[in-house]
mmCIF file of C-alpha atoms in Angstrom:
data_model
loop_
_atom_site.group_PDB
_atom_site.id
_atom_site.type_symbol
_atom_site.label_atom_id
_atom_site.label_comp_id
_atom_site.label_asym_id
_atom_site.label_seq_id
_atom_site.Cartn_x
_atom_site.Cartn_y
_atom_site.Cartn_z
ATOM 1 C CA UNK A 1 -0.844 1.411 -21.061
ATOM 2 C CA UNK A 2 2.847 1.128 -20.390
ATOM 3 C CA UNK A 3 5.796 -1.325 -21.107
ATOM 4 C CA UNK A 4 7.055 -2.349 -17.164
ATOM 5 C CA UNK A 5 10.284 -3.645 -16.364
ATOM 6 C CA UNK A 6 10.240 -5.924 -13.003
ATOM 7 C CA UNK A 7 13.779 -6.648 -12.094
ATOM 8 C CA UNK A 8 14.035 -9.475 -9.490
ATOM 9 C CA UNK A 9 11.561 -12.737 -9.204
ATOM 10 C CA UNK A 10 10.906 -11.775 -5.443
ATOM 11 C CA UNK A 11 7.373 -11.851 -3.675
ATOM 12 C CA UNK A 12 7.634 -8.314 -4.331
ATOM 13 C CA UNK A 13 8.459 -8.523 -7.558
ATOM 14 C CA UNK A 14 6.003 -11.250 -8.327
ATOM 15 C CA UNK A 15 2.914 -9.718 -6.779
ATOM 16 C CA UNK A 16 3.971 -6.339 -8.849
ATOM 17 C CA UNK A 17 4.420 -8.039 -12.446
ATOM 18 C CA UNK A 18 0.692 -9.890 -12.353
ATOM 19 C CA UNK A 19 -1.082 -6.856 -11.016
ATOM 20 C CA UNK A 20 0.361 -4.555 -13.430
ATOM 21 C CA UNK A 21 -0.259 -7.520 -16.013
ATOM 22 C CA UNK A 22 -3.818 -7.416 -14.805
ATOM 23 C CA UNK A 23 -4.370 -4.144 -15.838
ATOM 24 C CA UNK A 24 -3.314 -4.426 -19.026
ATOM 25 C CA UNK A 25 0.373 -3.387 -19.251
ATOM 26 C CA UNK A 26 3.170 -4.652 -20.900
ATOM 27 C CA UNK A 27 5.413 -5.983 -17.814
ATOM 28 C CA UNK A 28 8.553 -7.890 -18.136
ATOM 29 C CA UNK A 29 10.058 -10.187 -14.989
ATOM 30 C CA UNK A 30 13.980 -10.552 -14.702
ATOM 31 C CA UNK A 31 15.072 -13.291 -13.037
ATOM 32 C CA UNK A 32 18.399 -13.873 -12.138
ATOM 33 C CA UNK A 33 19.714 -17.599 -11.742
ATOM 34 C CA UNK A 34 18.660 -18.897 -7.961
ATOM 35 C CA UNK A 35 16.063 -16.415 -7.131
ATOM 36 C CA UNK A 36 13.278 -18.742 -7.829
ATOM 37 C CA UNK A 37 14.733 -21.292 -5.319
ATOM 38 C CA UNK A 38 15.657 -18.237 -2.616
ATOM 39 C CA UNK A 39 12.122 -17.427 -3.063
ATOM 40 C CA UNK A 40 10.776 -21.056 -2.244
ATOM 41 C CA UNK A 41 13.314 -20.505 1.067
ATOM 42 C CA UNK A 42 11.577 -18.006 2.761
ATOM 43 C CA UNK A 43 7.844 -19.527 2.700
ATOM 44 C CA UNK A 44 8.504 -22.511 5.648
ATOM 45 C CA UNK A 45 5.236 -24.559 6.887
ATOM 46 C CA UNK A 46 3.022 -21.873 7.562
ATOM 47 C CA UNK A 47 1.682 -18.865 6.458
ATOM 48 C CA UNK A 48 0.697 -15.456 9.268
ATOM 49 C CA UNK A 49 -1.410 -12.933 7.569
ATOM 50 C CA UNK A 50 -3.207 -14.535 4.403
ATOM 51 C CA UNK A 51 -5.275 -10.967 3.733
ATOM 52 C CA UNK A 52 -2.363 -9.901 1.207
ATOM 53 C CA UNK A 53 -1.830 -13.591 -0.352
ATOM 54 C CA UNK A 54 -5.972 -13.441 -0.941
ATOM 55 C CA UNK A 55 -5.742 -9.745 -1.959
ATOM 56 C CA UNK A 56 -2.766 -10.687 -4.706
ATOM 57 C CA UNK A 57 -4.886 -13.387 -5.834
ATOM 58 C CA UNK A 58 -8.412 -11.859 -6.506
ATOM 59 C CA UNK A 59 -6.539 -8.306 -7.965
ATOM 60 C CA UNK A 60 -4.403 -10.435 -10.575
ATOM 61 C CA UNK A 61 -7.226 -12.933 -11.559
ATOM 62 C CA UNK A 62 -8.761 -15.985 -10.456
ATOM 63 C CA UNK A 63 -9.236 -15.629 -6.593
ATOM 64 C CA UNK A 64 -7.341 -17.763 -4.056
ATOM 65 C CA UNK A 65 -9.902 -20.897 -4.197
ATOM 66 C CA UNK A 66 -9.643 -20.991 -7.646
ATOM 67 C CA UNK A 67 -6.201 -20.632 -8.324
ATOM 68 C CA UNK A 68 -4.967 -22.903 -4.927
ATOM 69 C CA UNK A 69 -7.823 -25.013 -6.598
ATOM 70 C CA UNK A 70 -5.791 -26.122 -9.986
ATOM 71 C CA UNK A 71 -2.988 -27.284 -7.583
ATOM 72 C CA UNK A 72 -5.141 -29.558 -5.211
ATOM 73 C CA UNK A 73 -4.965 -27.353 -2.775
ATOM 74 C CA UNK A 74 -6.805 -25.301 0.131
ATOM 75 C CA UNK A 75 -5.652 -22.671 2.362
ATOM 76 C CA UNK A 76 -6.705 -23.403 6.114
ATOM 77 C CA UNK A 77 -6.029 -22.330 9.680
ATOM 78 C CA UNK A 78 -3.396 -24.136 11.007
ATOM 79 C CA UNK A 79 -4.522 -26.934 13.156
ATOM 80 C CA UNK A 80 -1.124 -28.514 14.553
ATOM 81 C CA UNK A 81 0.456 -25.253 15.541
ATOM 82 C CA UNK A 82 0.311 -22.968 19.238
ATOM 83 C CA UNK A 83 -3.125 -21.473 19.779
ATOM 84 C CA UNK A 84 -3.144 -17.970 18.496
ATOM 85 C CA UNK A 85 -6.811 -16.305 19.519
ATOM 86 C CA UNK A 86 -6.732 -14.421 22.778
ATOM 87 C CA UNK A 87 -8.679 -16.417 25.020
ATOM 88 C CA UNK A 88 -6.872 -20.007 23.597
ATOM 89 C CA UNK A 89 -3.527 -17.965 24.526
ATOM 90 C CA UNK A 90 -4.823 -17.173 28.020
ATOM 91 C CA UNK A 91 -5.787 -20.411 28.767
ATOM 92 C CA UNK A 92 -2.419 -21.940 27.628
ATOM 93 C CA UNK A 93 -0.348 -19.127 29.803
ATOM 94 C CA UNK A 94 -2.444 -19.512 32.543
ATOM 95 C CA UNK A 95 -1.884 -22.880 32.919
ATOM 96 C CA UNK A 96 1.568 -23.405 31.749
ATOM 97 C CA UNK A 97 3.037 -19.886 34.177
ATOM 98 C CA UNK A 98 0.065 -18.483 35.958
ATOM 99 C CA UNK A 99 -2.443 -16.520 35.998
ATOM 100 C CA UNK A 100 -0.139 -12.757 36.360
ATOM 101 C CA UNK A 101 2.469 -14.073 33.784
ATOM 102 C CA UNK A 102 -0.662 -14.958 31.196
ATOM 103 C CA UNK A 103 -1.867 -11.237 32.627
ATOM 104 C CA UNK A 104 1.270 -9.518 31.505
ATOM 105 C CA UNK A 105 1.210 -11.129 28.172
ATOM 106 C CA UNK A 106 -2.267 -10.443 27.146
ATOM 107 C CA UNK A 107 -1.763 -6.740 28.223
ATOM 108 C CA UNK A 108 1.430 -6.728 25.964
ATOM 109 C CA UNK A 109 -0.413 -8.314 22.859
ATOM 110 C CA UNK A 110 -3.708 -5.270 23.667
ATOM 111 C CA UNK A 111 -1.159 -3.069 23.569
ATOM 112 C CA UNK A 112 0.603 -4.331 20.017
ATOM 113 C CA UNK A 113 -2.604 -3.705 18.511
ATOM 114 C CA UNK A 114 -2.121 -0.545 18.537
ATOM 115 C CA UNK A 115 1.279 -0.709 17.360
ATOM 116 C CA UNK A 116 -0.254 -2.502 14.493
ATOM 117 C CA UNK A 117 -3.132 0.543 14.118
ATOM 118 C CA UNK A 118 -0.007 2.833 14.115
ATOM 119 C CA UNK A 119 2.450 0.905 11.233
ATOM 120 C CA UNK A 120 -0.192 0.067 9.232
ATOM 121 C CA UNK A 121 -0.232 3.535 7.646
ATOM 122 C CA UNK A 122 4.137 3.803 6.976
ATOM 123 C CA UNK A 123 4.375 1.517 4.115
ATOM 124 C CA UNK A 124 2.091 -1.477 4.841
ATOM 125 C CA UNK A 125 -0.832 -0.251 3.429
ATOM 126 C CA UNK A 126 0.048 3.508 2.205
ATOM 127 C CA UNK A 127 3.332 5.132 0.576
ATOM 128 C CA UNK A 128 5.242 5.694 4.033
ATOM 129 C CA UNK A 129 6.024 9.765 4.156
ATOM 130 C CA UNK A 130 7.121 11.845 7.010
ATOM 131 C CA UNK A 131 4.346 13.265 8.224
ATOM 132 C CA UNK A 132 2.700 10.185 8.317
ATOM 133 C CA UNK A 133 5.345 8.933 10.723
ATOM 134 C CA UNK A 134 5.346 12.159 12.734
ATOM 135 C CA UNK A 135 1.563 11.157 13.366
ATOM 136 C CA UNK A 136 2.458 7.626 14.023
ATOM 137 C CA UNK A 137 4.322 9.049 17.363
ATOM 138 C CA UNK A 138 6.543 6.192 16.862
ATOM 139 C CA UNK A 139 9.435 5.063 19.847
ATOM 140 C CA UNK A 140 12.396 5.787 18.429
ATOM 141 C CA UNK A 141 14.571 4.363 20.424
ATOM 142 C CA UNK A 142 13.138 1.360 22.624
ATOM 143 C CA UNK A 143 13.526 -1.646 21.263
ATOM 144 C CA UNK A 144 12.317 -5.134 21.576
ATOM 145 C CA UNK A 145 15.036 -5.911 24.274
ATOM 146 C CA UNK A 146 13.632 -3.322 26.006
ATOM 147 C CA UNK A 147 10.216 -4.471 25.654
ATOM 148 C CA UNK A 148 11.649 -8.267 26.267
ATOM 149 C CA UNK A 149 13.070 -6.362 29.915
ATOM 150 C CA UNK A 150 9.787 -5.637 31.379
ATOM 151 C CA UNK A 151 8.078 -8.798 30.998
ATOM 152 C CA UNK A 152 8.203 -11.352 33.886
ATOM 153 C CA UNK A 153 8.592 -14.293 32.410
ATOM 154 C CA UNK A 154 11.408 -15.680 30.240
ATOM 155 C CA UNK A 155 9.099 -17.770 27.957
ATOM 156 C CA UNK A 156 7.120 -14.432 27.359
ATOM 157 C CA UNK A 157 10.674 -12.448 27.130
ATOM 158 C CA UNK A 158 11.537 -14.497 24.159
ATOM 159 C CA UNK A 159 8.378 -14.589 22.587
ATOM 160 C CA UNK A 160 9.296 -10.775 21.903
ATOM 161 C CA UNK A 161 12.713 -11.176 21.183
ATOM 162 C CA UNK A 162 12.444 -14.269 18.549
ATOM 163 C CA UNK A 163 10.489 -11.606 16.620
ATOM 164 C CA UNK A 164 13.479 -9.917 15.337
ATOM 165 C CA UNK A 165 14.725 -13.003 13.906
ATOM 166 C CA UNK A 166 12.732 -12.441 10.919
ATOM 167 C CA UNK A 167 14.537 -8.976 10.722
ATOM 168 C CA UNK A 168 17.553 -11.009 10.778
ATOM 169 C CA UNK A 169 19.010 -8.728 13.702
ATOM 170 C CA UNK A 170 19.520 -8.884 17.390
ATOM 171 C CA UNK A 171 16.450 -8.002 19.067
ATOM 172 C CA UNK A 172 18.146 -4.415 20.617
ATOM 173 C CA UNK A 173 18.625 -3.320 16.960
ATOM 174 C CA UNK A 174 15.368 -4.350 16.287
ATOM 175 C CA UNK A 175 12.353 -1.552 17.032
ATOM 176 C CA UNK A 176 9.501 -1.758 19.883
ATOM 177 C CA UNK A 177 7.347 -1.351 17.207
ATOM 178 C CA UNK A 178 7.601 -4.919 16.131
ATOM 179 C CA UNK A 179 5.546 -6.020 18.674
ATOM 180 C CA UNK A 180 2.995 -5.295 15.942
ATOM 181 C CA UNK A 181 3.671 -8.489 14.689
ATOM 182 C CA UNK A 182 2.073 -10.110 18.065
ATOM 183 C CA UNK A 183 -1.421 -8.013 17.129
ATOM 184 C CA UNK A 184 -0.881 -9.594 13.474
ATOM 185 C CA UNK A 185 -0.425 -13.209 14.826
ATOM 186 C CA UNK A 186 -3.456 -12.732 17.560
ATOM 187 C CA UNK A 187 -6.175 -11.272 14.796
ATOM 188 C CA UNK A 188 -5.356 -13.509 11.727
ATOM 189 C CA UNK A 189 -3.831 -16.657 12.898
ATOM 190 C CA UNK A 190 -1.286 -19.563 11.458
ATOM 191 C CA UNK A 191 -2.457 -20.454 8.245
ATOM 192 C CA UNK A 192 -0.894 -24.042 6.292
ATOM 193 C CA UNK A 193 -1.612 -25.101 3.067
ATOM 194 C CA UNK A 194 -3.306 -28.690 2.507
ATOM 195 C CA UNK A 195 -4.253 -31.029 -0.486
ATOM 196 C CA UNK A 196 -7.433 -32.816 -1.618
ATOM 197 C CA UNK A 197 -7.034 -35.449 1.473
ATOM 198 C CA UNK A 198 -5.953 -32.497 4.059
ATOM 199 C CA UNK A 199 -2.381 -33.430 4.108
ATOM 200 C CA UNK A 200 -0.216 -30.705 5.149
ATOM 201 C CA UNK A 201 2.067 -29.081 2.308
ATOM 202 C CA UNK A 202 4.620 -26.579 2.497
ATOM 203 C CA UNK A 203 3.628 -23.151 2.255
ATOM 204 C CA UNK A 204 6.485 -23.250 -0.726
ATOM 205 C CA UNK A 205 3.932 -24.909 -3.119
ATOM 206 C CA UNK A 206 2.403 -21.280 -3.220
ATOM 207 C CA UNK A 207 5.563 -20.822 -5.815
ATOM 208 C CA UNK A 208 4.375 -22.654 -8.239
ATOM 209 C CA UNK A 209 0.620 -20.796 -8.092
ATOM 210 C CA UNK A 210 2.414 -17.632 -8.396
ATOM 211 C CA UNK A 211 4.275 -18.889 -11.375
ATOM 212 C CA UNK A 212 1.033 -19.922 -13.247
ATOM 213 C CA UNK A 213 -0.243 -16.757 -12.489
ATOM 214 C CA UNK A 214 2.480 -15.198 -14.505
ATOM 215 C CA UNK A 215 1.855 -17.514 -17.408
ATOM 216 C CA UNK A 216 -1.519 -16.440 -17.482
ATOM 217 C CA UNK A 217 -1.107 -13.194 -16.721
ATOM 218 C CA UNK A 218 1.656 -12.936 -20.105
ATOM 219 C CA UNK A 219 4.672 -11.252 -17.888
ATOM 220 C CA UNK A 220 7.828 -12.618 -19.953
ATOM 221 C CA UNK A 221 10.005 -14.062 -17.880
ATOM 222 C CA UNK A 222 14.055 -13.169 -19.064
ATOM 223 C CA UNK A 223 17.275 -13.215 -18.062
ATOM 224 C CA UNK A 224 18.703 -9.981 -19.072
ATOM 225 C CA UNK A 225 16.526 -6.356 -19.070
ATOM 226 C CA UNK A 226 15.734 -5.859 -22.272
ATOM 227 C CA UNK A 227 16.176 -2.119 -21.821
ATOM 228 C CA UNK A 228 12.917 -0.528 -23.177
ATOM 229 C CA UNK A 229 10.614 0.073 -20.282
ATOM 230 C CA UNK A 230 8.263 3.140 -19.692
ATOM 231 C CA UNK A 231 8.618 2.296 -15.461
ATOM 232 C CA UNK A 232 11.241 0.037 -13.438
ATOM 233 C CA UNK A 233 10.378 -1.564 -10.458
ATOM 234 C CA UNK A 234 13.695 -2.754 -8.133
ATOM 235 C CA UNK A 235 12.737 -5.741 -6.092
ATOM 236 C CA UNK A 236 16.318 -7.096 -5.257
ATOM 237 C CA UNK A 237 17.036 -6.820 -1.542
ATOM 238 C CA UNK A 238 19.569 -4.385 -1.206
ATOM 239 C CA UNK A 239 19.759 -5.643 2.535
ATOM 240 C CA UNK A 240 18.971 -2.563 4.657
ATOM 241 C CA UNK A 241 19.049 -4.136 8.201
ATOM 242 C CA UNK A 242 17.764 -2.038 11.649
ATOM 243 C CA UNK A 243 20.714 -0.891 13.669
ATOM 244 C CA UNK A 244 20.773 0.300 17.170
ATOM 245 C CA UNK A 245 20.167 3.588 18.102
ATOM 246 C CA UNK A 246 23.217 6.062 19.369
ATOM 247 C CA UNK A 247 22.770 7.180 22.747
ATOM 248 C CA UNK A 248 21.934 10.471 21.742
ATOM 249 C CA UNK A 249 20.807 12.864 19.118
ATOM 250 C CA UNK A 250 18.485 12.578 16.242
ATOM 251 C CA UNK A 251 20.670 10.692 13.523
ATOM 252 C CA UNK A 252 20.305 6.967 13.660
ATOM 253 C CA UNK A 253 16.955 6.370 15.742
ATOM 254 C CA UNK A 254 14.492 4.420 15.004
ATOM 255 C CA UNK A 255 12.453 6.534 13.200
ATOM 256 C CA UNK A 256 15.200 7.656 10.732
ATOM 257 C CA UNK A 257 16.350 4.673 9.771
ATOM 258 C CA UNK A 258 12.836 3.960 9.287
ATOM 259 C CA UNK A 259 12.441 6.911 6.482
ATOM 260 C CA UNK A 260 16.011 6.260 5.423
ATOM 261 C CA UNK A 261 14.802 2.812 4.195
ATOM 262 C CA UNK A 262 14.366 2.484 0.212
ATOM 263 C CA UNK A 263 11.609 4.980 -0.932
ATOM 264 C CA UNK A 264 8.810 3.748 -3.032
ATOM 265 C CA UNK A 265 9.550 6.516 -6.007
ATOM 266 C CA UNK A 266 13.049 5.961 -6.236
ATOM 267 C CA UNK A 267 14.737 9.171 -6.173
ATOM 268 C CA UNK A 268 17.373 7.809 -9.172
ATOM 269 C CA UNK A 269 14.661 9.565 -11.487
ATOM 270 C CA UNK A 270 10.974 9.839 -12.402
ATOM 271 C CA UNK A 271 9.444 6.107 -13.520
ATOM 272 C CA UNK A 272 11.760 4.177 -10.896
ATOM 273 C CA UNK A 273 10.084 2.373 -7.945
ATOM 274 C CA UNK A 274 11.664 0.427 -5.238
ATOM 275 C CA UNK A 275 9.915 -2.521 -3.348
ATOM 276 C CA UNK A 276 11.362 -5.115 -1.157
ATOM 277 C CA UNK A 277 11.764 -7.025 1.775
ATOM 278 C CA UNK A 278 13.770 -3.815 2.560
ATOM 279 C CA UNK A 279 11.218 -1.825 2.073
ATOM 280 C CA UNK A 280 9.052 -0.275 5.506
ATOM 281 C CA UNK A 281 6.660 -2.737 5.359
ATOM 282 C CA UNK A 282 9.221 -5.037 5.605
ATOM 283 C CA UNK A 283 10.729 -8.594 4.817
ATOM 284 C CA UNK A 284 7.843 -10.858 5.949
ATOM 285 C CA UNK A 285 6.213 -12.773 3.284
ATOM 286 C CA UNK A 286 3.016 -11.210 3.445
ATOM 287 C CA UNK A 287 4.750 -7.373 4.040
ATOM 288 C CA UNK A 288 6.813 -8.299 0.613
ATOM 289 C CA UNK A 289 3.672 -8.922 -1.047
ATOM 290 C CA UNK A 290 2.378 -5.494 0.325
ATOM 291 C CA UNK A 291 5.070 -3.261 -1.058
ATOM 292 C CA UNK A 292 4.734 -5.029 -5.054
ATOM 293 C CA UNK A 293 0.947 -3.607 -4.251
ATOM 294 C CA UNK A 294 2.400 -0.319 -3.468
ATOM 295 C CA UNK A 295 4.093 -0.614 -5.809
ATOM 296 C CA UNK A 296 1.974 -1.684 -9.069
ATOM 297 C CA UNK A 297 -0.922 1.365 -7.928
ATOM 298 C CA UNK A 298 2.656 3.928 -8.137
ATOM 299 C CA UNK A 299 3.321 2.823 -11.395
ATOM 300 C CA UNK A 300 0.029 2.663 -13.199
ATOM 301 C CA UNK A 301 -0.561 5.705 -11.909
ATOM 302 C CA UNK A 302 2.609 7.128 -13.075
ATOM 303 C CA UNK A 303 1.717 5.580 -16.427
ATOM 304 C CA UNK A 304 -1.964 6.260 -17.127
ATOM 305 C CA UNK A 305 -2.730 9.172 -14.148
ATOM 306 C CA UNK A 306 -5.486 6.660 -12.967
ATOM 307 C CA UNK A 307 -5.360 5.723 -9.186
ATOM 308 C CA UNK A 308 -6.135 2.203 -8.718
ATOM 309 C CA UNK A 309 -5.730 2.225 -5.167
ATOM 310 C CA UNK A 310 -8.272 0.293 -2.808
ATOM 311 C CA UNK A 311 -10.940 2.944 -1.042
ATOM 312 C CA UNK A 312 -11.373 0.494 1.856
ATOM 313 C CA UNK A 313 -7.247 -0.895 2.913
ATOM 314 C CA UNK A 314 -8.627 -2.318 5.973
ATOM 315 C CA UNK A 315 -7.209 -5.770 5.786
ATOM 316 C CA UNK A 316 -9.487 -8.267 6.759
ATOM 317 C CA UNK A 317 -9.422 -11.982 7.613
#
């Protein structure tokens, strides 16, 4: 095995150090002062997606029961929030705009599913490459305005546009291909955490699991690189935002800013890896914790030749 350097204490960085810890390397976390607080400030009330969170969880060691166990808590579906299932979702449109408006937006969340089918493979679940988003036949110039446009409702035309908010850009910088996040919502919910007496808790307390999981995991935790690593993994944010498109040509679409985005195998030289909410799976909690996965298989593998890589990457409930 290898001695691993992990330079930022980001979800991405986190959810690297304890699976390359798991498999028996030498890893090393370098935290700089405020990044454990920053990383408390970007899990709010509830959690979308908890596939990766359970995923992190069962590849680093004690699975989630166990290790939300120690802290008196549980992992549930969320049962104060906006219904999130298709039918609930009709029901609620239906009787809050109509039945065409509810119509329109169940058509637009069928159709996000297969924007989800298509993003999956560019950095969520696989090393994103370019032929991979040649295949994915990606937009690469509508964006969510545009999608926002042809819906005939306001409520529904800011359901699409609020997504780029956690993109932190205006919703015609932000891709069509976002409304992926709609299919994510729809198929795995709102998820909140809750103690022994099913209080609610903020999805923050997940923090402190993560940083038990370190402890037992043995990633030292330092201040200052101590300079001897085998592999480097960058998780600091170098805040790559989406931009809109020019008018014309090829430069600047969609799709190139997509493969201009921070490369897994950072091209600064052989053992240097790159994962973060910049990264293509992006800067949701549960896409951070995605690209540390991507991460941790690229570097053992770089270290030992072995490919630890799941057969089956369908993410499930």
């Amino acid at each position: 095995m290898g001695r691993v350097t992990v330079t930022g204490r980001t979800l991405a960085g986190v959810a690297a150090a304890v699976r390359l810890a798991r498999v028996g390397h030498e890893v090393t976390l370098v935290e700089s002062p405020g990044e454990g607080a920053a990383l408390r400030a970007q899990l709010g009330a509830t959690l979308g997606f908890p596939a990766p969170w359970r995923d992190l969880f069962k590849k680093s060691g004690r699975p989630t029961a166990g290790a939300l166990g120690l802290h008196g808590l549980d992992l549930v579906p969320d049962p104060e929030g906006p219904p999130t299932d298709r039918a609930a979702v009709w029901y609620a449109d239906v009787e809050a705009h109509g039945e065409p408006v509810a119509t329109a937006w169940r058509d637009l969340v069928d159709a996000a599913d297969d924007a989800w089918q298509s993003v999956r493979p560019l950095g969520v679940e696989a090393e994103l490459t370019p032929d991979a988003v040649a295949r994915a036949a990606l937009s690469p110039r509508r964006s969510l305005a545009d999608v926002a446009a042809t819906l005939p409702h306001p409520d529904l035309a800011h359901r699409v546009r609020r997504l780029a908010d956690d993109h932190r850009v205006a919703p015609d910088s932000a891709p069509a291909w976002l409304v992926s996040r709609l299919s994510v919502e729809r198929t795995f919910g709102r998820w909140r955490l809750v103690d022994a007496a099913g209080t609610p808790q903020p999805a923050s307390a997940l923090v402190d699991v993560l940083d038990d999981r370190l402890a037992e995991r043995g990633v030292r935790v330092v201040a200052t690189d101590p300079g001897d690593a085998q592999a480097h993994v960058q998780t600091r944010d170098p805040g790559v935002r989406w931009r809109r498109p020019p008018r014309w040509g090829r430069r600047g679409t969609f799709t190139a800013q997509l493969l201009a985005r921070p490369s897994l195998r950072d091209p600064a030289g052989p053992g240097r890896f790159h994962a973060s909410a910049s990264s293509p799976a992006g800067p949701e909690p549960w896409a951070q914790l995605l690209s540390g996965a991507l991460a941790a298989y690229a570097v053992h593998e770089h270290l030992t030749g072995e490919d630890i890589r799941p057969t089956n990457k369908s993410l499930a409930r």
